[in-house]
């Protein structure tokens, strides 16, 4: 279908980056887990798991946009459902962030761990609606959403690592 071919390199690059970062996140979490008292399952479900989910969503979107669709309607349905699923998941994440007691999230945590991902997933779902009439704009919206999920995941990974290394590790040494 015309329009998808121009995005091939973009999604190959973003998908490969997302896949690599998922693997790296698992390595880092394994190394952090070997440290004593560095978190609880509740904090992991609120902060670490969503980060892997965002990388996974970027990888999924990259794969979905490389499927040889016969029309944009099927592709839009697929990315729209991914956006809806992500929206529901972010509401679950917000509840987990409020219920965990290991770490008190500040405004930046709420921004990067809830607000921005929620906006991205909602935008992804909404971008499916005008896809048939404005396919170029819809494809740009999906590309922006995919890239933002990748950048949000990078930020959140770094934030988690920095917190565990510079705050929690120092607390354990004192």
PDB file of C-alpha atoms in Angstrom:
ATOM      1  CA  UNK A   1       0.000   0.000   0.000  1.00  0.00           C
ATOM      2  CA  UNK A   2       1.355   3.462  -0.848  1.00  0.00           C
ATOM      3  CA  UNK A   3       2.518   5.432   2.156  1.00  0.00           C
ATOM      4  CA  UNK A   4       3.890   2.537   4.190  1.00  0.00           C
ATOM      5  CA  UNK A   5       7.027   1.991   2.112  1.00  0.00           C
ATOM      6  CA  UNK A   6       8.425   5.399   2.967  1.00  0.00           C
ATOM      7  CA  UNK A   7       8.409   4.451   6.655  1.00  0.00           C
ATOM      8  CA  UNK A   8      10.388   1.213   6.331  1.00  0.00           C
ATOM      9  CA  UNK A   9      13.757   2.529   7.529  1.00  0.00           C
ATOM     10  CA  UNK A  10      12.180   4.491  10.371  1.00  0.00           C
ATOM     11  CA  UNK A  11      10.436   1.458  11.828  1.00  0.00           C
ATOM     12  CA  UNK A  12      13.430  -0.810  11.321  1.00  0.00           C
ATOM     13  CA  UNK A  13      15.578   1.616  13.318  1.00  0.00           C
ATOM     14  CA  UNK A  14      13.012   2.277  16.049  1.00  0.00           C
ATOM     15  CA  UNK A  15      12.031  -1.386  16.337  1.00  0.00           C
ATOM     16  CA  UNK A  16      15.653  -2.499  16.610  1.00  0.00           C
ATOM     17  CA  UNK A  17      16.336   0.152  19.242  1.00  0.00           C
ATOM     18  CA  UNK A  18      13.273  -0.864  21.248  1.00  0.00           C
ATOM     19  CA  UNK A  19      14.241  -4.533  21.124  1.00  0.00           C
ATOM     20  CA  UNK A  20      17.801  -3.804  22.207  1.00  0.00           C
ATOM     21  CA  UNK A  21      16.648  -1.554  25.038  1.00  0.00           C
ATOM     22  CA  UNK A  22      14.250  -4.206  26.318  1.00  0.00           C
ATOM     23  CA  UNK A  23      17.196  -6.590  26.602  1.00  0.00           C
ATOM     24  CA  UNK A  24      19.350  -3.977  28.277  1.00  0.00           C
ATOM     25  CA  UNK A  25      16.578  -3.198  30.766  1.00  0.00           C
ATOM     26  CA  UNK A  26      16.445  -6.871  31.762  1.00  0.00           C
ATOM     27  CA  UNK A  27      20.218  -6.912  32.294  1.00  0.00           C
ATOM     28  CA  UNK A  28      20.112  -3.796  34.452  1.00  0.00           C
ATOM     29  CA  UNK A  29      17.176  -5.046  36.505  1.00  0.00           C
ATOM     30  CA  UNK A  30      19.011  -8.321  37.098  1.00  0.00           C
ATOM     31  CA  UNK A  31      22.080  -6.446  38.337  1.00  0.00           C
ATOM     32  CA  UNK A  32      19.974  -4.216  40.583  1.00  0.00           C
ATOM     33  CA  UNK A  33      18.109  -7.230  41.975  1.00  0.00           C
ATOM     34  CA  UNK A  34      21.385  -8.620  43.315  1.00  0.00           C
ATOM     35  CA  UNK A  35      21.692  -5.635  45.656  1.00  0.00           C
ATOM     36  CA  UNK A  36      20.098  -5.970  49.118  1.00  0.00           C
ATOM     37  CA  UNK A  37      16.871  -4.089  49.841  1.00  0.00           C
ATOM     38  CA  UNK A  38      16.619  -2.279  46.537  1.00  0.00           C
ATOM     39  CA  UNK A  39      12.905  -2.145  46.108  1.00  0.00           C
ATOM     40  CA  UNK A  40       9.664  -3.987  46.378  1.00  0.00           C
ATOM     41  CA  UNK A  41       7.463  -5.746  43.843  1.00  0.00           C
ATOM     42  CA  UNK A  42       4.923  -2.919  44.158  1.00  0.00           C
ATOM     43  CA  UNK A  43       7.457  -0.296  43.068  1.00  0.00           C
ATOM     44  CA  UNK A  44       8.639  -2.523  40.236  1.00  0.00           C
ATOM     45  CA  UNK A  45       5.076  -2.934  38.981  1.00  0.00           C
ATOM     46  CA  UNK A  46       4.603   0.832  39.134  1.00  0.00           C
ATOM     47  CA  UNK A  47       7.881   1.953  37.574  1.00  0.00           C
ATOM     48  CA  UNK A  48      10.002  -0.805  35.989  1.00  0.00           C
ATOM     49  CA  UNK A  49       7.340  -2.962  34.325  1.00  0.00           C
ATOM     50  CA  UNK A  50       5.701  -0.033  32.489  1.00  0.00           C
ATOM     51  CA  UNK A  51       9.089   0.960  31.096  1.00  0.00           C
ATOM     52  CA  UNK A  52       9.484  -2.473  29.514  1.00  0.00           C
ATOM     53  CA  UNK A  53       5.872  -2.207  28.318  1.00  0.00           C
ATOM     54  CA  UNK A  54       6.642   1.113  26.550  1.00  0.00           C
ATOM     55  CA  UNK A  55       9.651  -0.441  24.830  1.00  0.00           C
ATOM     56  CA  UNK A  56       7.459  -3.405  23.921  1.00  0.00           C
ATOM     57  CA  UNK A  57       4.779  -1.085  22.543  1.00  0.00           C
ATOM     58  CA  UNK A  58       7.371   0.692  20.371  1.00  0.00           C
ATOM     59  CA  UNK A  59       8.549  -2.686  19.123  1.00  0.00           C
ATOM     60  CA  UNK A  60       4.950  -3.817  18.476  1.00  0.00           C
ATOM     61  CA  UNK A  61       4.105  -0.629  16.582  1.00  0.00           C
ATOM     62  CA  UNK A  62       7.270  -0.988  14.521  1.00  0.00           C
ATOM     63  CA  UNK A  63       6.255  -4.520  13.600  1.00  0.00           C
ATOM     64  CA  UNK A  64       2.618  -3.584  12.906  1.00  0.00           C
ATOM     65  CA  UNK A  65       3.643  -0.834  10.508  1.00  0.00           C
ATOM     66  CA  UNK A  66       5.860  -3.252   8.573  1.00  0.00           C
ATOM     67  CA  UNK A  67       3.067  -5.811   8.019  1.00  0.00           C
ATOM     68  CA  UNK A  68       2.105  -5.856   4.323  1.00  0.00           C
ATOM     69  CA  UNK A  69      -1.389  -4.451   4.899  1.00  0.00           C
ATOM     70  CA  UNK A  70      -3.729  -4.228   1.897  1.00  0.00           C
ATOM     71  CA  UNK A  71      -5.208  -1.013   3.209  1.00  0.00           C
ATOM     72  CA  UNK A  72      -4.714   1.465   5.989  1.00  0.00           C
ATOM     73  CA  UNK A  73      -7.976   0.481   7.705  1.00  0.00           C
ATOM     74  CA  UNK A  74      -6.592  -2.782   9.103  1.00  0.00           C
ATOM     75  CA  UNK A  75      -3.367  -1.121  10.201  1.00  0.00           C
ATOM     76  CA  UNK A  76      -5.315   1.699  11.859  1.00  0.00           C
ATOM     77  CA  UNK A  77      -7.471  -0.818  13.705  1.00  0.00           C
ATOM     78  CA  UNK A  78      -4.331  -2.586  14.981  1.00  0.00           C
ATOM     79  CA  UNK A  79      -2.579   0.576  16.193  1.00  0.00           C
ATOM     80  CA  UNK A  80      -5.868   1.942  17.560  1.00  0.00           C
ATOM     81  CA  UNK A  81      -6.351  -1.189  19.669  1.00  0.00           C
ATOM     82  CA  UNK A  82      -2.743  -0.901  20.850  1.00  0.00           C
ATOM     83  CA  UNK A  83      -3.486   2.696  21.862  1.00  0.00           C
ATOM     84  CA  UNK A  84      -6.621   1.674  23.743  1.00  0.00           C
ATOM     85  CA  UNK A  85      -4.787  -1.137  25.523  1.00  0.00           C
ATOM     86  CA  UNK A  86      -1.996   1.278  26.457  1.00  0.00           C
ATOM     87  CA  UNK A  87      -4.525   3.785  27.780  1.00  0.00           C
ATOM     88  CA  UNK A  88      -6.135   1.188  30.040  1.00  0.00           C
ATOM     89  CA  UNK A  89      -2.697   0.008  31.162  1.00  0.00           C
ATOM     90  CA  UNK A  90      -1.683   3.550  32.094  1.00  0.00           C
ATOM     91  CA  UNK A  91      -4.733   3.859  34.351  1.00  0.00           C
ATOM     92  CA  UNK A  92      -3.590   0.670  36.079  1.00  0.00           C
ATOM     93  CA  UNK A  93      -0.070   2.123  36.382  1.00  0.00           C
ATOM     94  CA  UNK A  94      -1.432   5.292  37.996  1.00  0.00           C
ATOM     95  CA  UNK A  95      -3.225   3.183  40.600  1.00  0.00           C
ATOM     96  CA  UNK A  96      -0.022   1.207  41.234  1.00  0.00           C
ATOM     97  CA  UNK A  97       2.006   4.404  41.588  1.00  0.00           C
ATOM     98  CA  UNK A  98      -0.413   5.694  44.232  1.00  0.00           C
ATOM     99  CA  UNK A  99      -0.583   2.391  46.156  1.00  0.00           C
ATOM    100  CA  UNK A 100       3.121   1.573  46.412  1.00  0.00           C
ATOM    101  CA  UNK A 101       4.961   2.953  49.449  1.00  0.00           C
ATOM    102  CA  UNK A 102       8.601   2.330  48.551  1.00  0.00           C
ATOM    103  CA  UNK A 103       9.066   5.609  46.739  1.00  0.00           C
ATOM    104  CA  UNK A 104       7.153   8.895  46.781  1.00  0.00           C
ATOM    105  CA  UNK A 105       6.829  10.014  43.121  1.00  0.00           C
ATOM    106  CA  UNK A 106       7.481  13.685  42.413  1.00  0.00           C
ATOM    107  CA  UNK A 107       6.043  15.765  39.543  1.00  0.00           C
ATOM    108  CA  UNK A 108       8.656  14.504  37.052  1.00  0.00           C
ATOM    109  CA  UNK A 109       7.831  10.892  37.916  1.00  0.00           C
ATOM    110  CA  UNK A 110       4.136  11.537  37.349  1.00  0.00           C
ATOM    111  CA  UNK A 111       4.931  13.319  34.079  1.00  0.00           C
ATOM    112  CA  UNK A 112       7.162  10.606  32.583  1.00  0.00           C
ATOM    113  CA  UNK A 113       5.657   7.515  34.184  1.00  0.00           C
ATOM    114  CA  UNK A 114       1.988   8.421  33.720  1.00  0.00           C
ATOM    115  CA  UNK A 115       1.009  11.665  31.952  1.00  0.00           C
ATOM    116  CA  UNK A 116       3.219  11.505  28.845  1.00  0.00           C
ATOM    117  CA  UNK A 117       2.647   7.785  28.202  1.00  0.00           C
ATOM    118  CA  UNK A 118      -1.092   8.286  28.677  1.00  0.00           C
ATOM    119  CA  UNK A 119      -1.101  11.157  26.173  1.00  0.00           C
ATOM    120  CA  UNK A 120       0.868   9.025  23.699  1.00  0.00           C
ATOM    121  CA  UNK A 121      -1.464   6.031  23.978  1.00  0.00           C
ATOM    122  CA  UNK A 122      -4.585   8.210  23.696  1.00  0.00           C
ATOM    123  CA  UNK A 123      -3.094   9.978  20.657  1.00  0.00           C
ATOM    124  CA  UNK A 124      -2.328   6.593  19.121  1.00  0.00           C
ATOM    125  CA  UNK A 125      -5.926   5.472  19.573  1.00  0.00           C
ATOM    126  CA  UNK A 126      -7.275   8.774  18.236  1.00  0.00           C
ATOM    127  CA  UNK A 127      -4.928   8.671  15.214  1.00  0.00           C
ATOM    128  CA  UNK A 128      -6.716   5.533  14.045  1.00  0.00           C
ATOM    129  CA  UNK A 129      -9.989   7.419  13.535  1.00  0.00           C
ATOM    130  CA  UNK A 130      -9.022   9.710  10.605  1.00  0.00           C
ATOM    131  CA  UNK A 131      -6.606   7.210   9.027  1.00  0.00           C
ATOM    132  CA  UNK A 132      -8.788   6.501   5.975  1.00  0.00           C
ATOM    133  CA  UNK A 133      -9.338  10.155   5.133  1.00  0.00           C
ATOM    134  CA  UNK A 134      -5.946  11.529   6.192  1.00  0.00           C
ATOM    135  CA  UNK A 135      -3.505   8.589   5.994  1.00  0.00           C
ATOM    136  CA  UNK A 136      -0.340  10.699   5.824  1.00  0.00           C
ATOM    137  CA  UNK A 137      -1.213  12.599   9.006  1.00  0.00           C
ATOM    138  CA  UNK A 138      -2.202   9.368  10.760  1.00  0.00           C
ATOM    139  CA  UNK A 139       1.093   7.718   9.821  1.00  0.00           C
ATOM    140  CA  UNK A 140       3.024  10.717  11.161  1.00  0.00           C
ATOM    141  CA  UNK A 141       1.043  10.507  14.406  1.00  0.00           C
ATOM    142  CA  UNK A 142       1.877   6.805  14.792  1.00  0.00           C
ATOM    143  CA  UNK A 143       5.539   7.516  14.067  1.00  0.00           C
ATOM    144  CA  UNK A 144       5.582  10.296  16.670  1.00  0.00           C
ATOM    145  CA  UNK A 145       3.864   8.044  19.217  1.00  0.00           C
ATOM    146  CA  UNK A 146       6.342   5.227  18.577  1.00  0.00           C
ATOM    147  CA  UNK A 147       9.333   7.510  18.932  1.00  0.00           C
ATOM    148  CA  UNK A 148       7.922   9.143  22.075  1.00  0.00           C
ATOM    149  CA  UNK A 149       7.381   5.731  23.680  1.00  0.00           C
ATOM    150  CA  UNK A 150      11.009   4.918  22.944  1.00  0.00           C
ATOM    151  CA  UNK A 151      12.230   8.210  24.469  1.00  0.00           C
ATOM    152  CA  UNK A 152       9.926   7.864  27.495  1.00  0.00           C
ATOM    153  CA  UNK A 153      11.301   4.364  28.038  1.00  0.00           C
ATOM    154  CA  UNK A 154      14.884   5.637  27.804  1.00  0.00           C
ATOM    155  CA  UNK A 155      14.165   8.407  30.314  1.00  0.00           C
ATOM    156  CA  UNK A 156      12.407   6.058  32.715  1.00  0.00           C
ATOM    157  CA  UNK A 157      15.156   3.442  32.474  1.00  0.00           C
ATOM    158  CA  UNK A 158      17.784   6.024  33.275  1.00  0.00           C
ATOM    159  CA  UNK A 159      15.661   7.442  36.082  1.00  0.00           C
ATOM    160  CA  UNK A 160      15.273   3.999  37.663  1.00  0.00           C
ATOM    161  CA  UNK A 161      18.956   3.190  37.342  1.00  0.00           C
ATOM    162  CA  UNK A 162      20.050   6.578  38.683  1.00  0.00           C
ATOM    163  CA  UNK A 163      17.696   6.284  41.657  1.00  0.00           C
ATOM    164  CA  UNK A 164      18.907   2.795  42.532  1.00  0.00           C
ATOM    165  CA  UNK A 165      22.581   3.660  42.135  1.00  0.00           C
ATOM    166  CA  UNK A 166      22.719   7.155  43.617  1.00  0.00           C
ATOM    167  CA  UNK A 167      19.988   7.005  46.253  1.00  0.00           C
ATOM    168  CA  UNK A 168      19.217   3.430  47.297  1.00  0.00           C
ATOM    169  CA  UNK A 169      22.779   2.159  47.119  1.00  0.00           C
ATOM    170  CA  UNK A 170      23.988   5.127  49.209  1.00  0.00           C
ATOM    171  CA  UNK A 171      21.236   4.462  51.771  1.00  0.00           C
ATOM    172  CA  UNK A 172      22.403   0.843  52.112  1.00  0.00           C
ATOM    173  CA  UNK A 173      26.015   1.906  52.698  1.00  0.00           C
ATOM    174  CA  UNK A 174      25.099   4.316  55.496  1.00  0.00           C
TER     175      UNK A 174
END
